PDB file of C-alpha atoms in Angstrom:
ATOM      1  CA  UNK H   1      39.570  62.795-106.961  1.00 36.00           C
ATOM      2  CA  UNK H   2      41.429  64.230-104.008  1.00 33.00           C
ATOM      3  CA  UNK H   3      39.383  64.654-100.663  1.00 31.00           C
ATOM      4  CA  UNK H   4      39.969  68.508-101.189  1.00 29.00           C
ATOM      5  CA  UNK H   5      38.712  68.356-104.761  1.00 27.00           C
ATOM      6  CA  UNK H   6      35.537  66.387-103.663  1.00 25.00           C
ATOM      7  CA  UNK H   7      34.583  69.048-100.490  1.00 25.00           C
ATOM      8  CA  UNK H   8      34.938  71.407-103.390  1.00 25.00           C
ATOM      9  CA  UNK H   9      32.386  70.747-105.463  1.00 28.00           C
ATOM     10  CA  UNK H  10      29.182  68.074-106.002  1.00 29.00           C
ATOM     11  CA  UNK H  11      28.932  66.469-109.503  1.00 30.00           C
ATOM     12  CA  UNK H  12      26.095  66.084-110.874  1.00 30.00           C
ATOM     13  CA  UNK H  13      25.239  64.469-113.978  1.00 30.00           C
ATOM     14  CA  UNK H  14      22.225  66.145-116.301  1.00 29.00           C
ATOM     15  CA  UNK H  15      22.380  66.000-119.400  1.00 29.00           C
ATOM     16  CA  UNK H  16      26.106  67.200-119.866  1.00 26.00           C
ATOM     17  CA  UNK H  17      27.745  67.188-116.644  1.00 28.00           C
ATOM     18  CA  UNK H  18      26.611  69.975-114.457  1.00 31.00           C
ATOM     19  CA  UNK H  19      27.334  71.070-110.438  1.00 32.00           C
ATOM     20  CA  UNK H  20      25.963  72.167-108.287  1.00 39.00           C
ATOM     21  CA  UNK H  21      28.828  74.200-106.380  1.00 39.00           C
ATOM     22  CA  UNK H  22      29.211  73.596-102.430  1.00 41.00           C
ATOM     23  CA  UNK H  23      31.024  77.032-100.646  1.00 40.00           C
ATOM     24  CA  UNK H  24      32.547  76.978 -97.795  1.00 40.00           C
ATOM     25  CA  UNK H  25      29.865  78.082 -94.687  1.00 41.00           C
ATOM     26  CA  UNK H  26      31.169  78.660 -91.331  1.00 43.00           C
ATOM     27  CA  UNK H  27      29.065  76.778 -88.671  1.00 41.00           C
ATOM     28  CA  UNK H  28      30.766  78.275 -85.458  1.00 47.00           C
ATOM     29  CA  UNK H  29      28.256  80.321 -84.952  1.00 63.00           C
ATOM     30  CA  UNK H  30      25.017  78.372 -84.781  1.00 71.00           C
ATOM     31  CA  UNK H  31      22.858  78.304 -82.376  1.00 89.00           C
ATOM     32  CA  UNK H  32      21.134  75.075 -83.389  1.00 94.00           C
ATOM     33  CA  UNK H  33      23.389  71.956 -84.642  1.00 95.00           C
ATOM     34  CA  UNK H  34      21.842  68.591 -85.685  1.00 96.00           C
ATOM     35  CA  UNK H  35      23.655  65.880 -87.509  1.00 97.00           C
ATOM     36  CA  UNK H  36      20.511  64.195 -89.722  1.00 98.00           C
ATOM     37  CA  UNK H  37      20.685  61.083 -91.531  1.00 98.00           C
ATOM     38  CA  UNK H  38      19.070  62.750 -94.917  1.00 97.00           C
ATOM     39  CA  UNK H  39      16.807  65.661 -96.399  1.00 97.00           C
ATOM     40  CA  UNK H  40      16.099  66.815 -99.483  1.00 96.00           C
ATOM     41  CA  UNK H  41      15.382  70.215-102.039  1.00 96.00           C
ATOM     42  CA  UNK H  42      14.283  70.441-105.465  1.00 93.00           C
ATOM     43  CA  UNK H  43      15.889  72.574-108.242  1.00 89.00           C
ATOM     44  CA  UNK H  44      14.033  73.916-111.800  1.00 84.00           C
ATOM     45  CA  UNK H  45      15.766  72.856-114.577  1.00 80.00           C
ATOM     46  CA  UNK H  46      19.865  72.851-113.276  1.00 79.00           C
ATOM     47  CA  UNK H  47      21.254  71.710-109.911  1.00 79.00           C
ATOM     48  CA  UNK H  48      21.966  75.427-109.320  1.00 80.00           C
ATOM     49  CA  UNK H  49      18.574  76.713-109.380  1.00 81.00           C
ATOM     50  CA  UNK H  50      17.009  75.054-106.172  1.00 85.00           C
ATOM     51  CA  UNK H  51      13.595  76.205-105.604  1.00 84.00           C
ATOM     52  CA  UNK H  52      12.046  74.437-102.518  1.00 91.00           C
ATOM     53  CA  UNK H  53      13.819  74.670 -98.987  1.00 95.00           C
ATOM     54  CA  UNK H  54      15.156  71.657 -97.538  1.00 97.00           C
ATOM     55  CA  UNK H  55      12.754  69.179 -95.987  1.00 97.00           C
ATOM     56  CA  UNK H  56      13.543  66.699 -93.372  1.00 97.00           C
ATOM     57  CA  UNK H  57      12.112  65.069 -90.526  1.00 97.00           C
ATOM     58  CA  UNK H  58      12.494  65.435 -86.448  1.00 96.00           C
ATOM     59  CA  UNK H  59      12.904  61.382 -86.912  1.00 96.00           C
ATOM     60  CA  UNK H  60      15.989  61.214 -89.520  1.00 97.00           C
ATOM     61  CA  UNK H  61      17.305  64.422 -87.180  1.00 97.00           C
ATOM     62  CA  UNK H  62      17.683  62.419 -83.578  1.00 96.00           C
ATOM     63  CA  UNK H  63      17.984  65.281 -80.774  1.00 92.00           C
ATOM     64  CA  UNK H  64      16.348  67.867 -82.923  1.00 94.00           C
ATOM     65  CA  UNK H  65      15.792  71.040 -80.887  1.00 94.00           C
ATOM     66  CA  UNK H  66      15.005  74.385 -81.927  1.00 94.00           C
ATOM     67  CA  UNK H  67      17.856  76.695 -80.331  1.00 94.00           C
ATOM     68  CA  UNK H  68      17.049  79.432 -82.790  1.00 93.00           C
ATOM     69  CA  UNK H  69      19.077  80.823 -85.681  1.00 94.00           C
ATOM     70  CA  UNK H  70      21.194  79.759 -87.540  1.00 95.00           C
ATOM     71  CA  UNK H  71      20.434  76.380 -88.565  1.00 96.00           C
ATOM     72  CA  UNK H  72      23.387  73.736 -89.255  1.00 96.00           C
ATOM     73  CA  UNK H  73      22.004  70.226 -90.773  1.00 97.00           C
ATOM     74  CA  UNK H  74      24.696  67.618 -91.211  1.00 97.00           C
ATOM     75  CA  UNK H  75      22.773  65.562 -93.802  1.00 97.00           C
ATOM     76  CA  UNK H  76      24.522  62.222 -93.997  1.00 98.00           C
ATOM     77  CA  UNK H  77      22.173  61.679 -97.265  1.00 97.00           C
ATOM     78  CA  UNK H  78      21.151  64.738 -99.283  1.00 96.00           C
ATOM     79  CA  UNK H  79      18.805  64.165-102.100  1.00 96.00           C
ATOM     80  CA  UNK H  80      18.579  66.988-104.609  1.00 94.00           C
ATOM     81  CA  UNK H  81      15.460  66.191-107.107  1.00 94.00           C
ATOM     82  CA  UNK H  82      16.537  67.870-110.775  1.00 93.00           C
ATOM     83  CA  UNK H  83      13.337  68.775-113.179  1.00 90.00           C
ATOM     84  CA  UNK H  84      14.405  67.343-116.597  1.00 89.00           C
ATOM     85  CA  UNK H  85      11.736  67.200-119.242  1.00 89.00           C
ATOM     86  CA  UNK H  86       8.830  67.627-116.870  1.00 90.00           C
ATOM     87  CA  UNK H  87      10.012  64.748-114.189  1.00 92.00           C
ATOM     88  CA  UNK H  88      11.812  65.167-110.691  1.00 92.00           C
ATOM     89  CA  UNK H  89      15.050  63.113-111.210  1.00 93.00           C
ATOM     90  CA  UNK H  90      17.003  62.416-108.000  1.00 94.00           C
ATOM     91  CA  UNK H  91      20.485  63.174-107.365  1.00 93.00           C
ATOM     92  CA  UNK H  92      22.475  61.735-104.485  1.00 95.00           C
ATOM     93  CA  UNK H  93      25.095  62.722-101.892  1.00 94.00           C
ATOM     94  CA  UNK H  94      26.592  62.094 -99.095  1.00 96.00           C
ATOM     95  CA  UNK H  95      27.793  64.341 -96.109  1.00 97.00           C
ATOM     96  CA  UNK H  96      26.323  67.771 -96.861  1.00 96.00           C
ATOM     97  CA  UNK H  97      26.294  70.917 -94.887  1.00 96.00           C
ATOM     98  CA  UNK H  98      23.019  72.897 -95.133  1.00 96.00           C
ATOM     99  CA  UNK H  99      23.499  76.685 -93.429  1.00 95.00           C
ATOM    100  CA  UNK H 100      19.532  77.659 -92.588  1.00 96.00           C
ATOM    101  CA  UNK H 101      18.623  80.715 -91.798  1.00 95.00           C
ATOM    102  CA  UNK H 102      14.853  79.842 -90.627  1.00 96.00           C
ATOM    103  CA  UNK H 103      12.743  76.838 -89.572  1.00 97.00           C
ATOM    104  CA  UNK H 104       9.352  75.553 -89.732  1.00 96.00           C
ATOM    105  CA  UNK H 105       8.708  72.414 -88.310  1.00 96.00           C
ATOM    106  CA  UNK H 106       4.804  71.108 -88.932  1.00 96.00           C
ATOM    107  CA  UNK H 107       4.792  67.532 -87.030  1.00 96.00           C
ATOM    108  CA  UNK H 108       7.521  65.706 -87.512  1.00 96.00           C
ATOM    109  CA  UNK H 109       8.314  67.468 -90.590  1.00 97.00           C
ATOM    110  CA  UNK H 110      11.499  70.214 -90.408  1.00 97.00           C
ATOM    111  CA  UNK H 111      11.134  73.081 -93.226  1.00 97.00           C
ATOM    112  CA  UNK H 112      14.573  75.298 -93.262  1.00 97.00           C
ATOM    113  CA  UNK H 113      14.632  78.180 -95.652  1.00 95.00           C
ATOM    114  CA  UNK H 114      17.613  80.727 -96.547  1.00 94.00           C
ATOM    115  CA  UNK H 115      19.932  77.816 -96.621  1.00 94.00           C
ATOM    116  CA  UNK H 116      23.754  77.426 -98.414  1.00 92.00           C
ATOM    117  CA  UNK H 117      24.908  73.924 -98.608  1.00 92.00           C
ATOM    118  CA  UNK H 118      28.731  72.388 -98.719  1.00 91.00           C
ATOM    119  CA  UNK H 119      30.591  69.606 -98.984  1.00 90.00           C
ATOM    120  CA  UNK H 120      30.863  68.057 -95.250  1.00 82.00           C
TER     121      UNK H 120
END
């Protein structure tokens, strides 16, 4: 697949093949940037229907500060967890984009909500 193919779109496989679509998101204009060596989101049922924010950690996010809206994670690993038949099945990629729009971070733990996510 050409590298403009792959920042396109994320395969993954459930089932029949399904993807979960990556747009395009601007990042000039964030306030806070941090490149993060993985998080994670769950999804009901098909990659396109994620229903937990992403979670990651002030550890796996070196430099994390909190510069206020909007939120940029560049997630070296991004782990989206698929529930198939009533288990979380995880799905892997690499160098993803997540937009935020909010943040709650409880210890060590970084909560961003209102987020889009693309190919990086």
């Amino acid at each position: 697949m050409k590298p403009v193919q792959r920042a396109t779109a994320l395969a993954v496989a459930v089932g029949s093949a399904a993807v979960l679509a990556l747009a395009a998101v601007p990042s000039a204009d964030a306030a806070t940037a941090v490149n993060c060596s993985g998080g994670s989101v769950r999804a009901a049922g098909n990659p396109n229907n994620i229903t937990s924010p992403l979670t990651t950690t002030t550890t796996a996010c070196p430099g994390w500060a909190d510069s206020g809206p909007t939120y940029v994670f560049h997630l070296s690993k991004f782990v989206e967890e698929v529930l198939i038949s009533g288990r979380w099945v995880p799905f892997n990629a690499s160098n993803v984009i997540a937009t935020c729009s909010l943040v709650e971070v409880s210890g060590t733990t970084i909560t961003a909500g209102g987020c889009a996510f693309a190919a990086g």
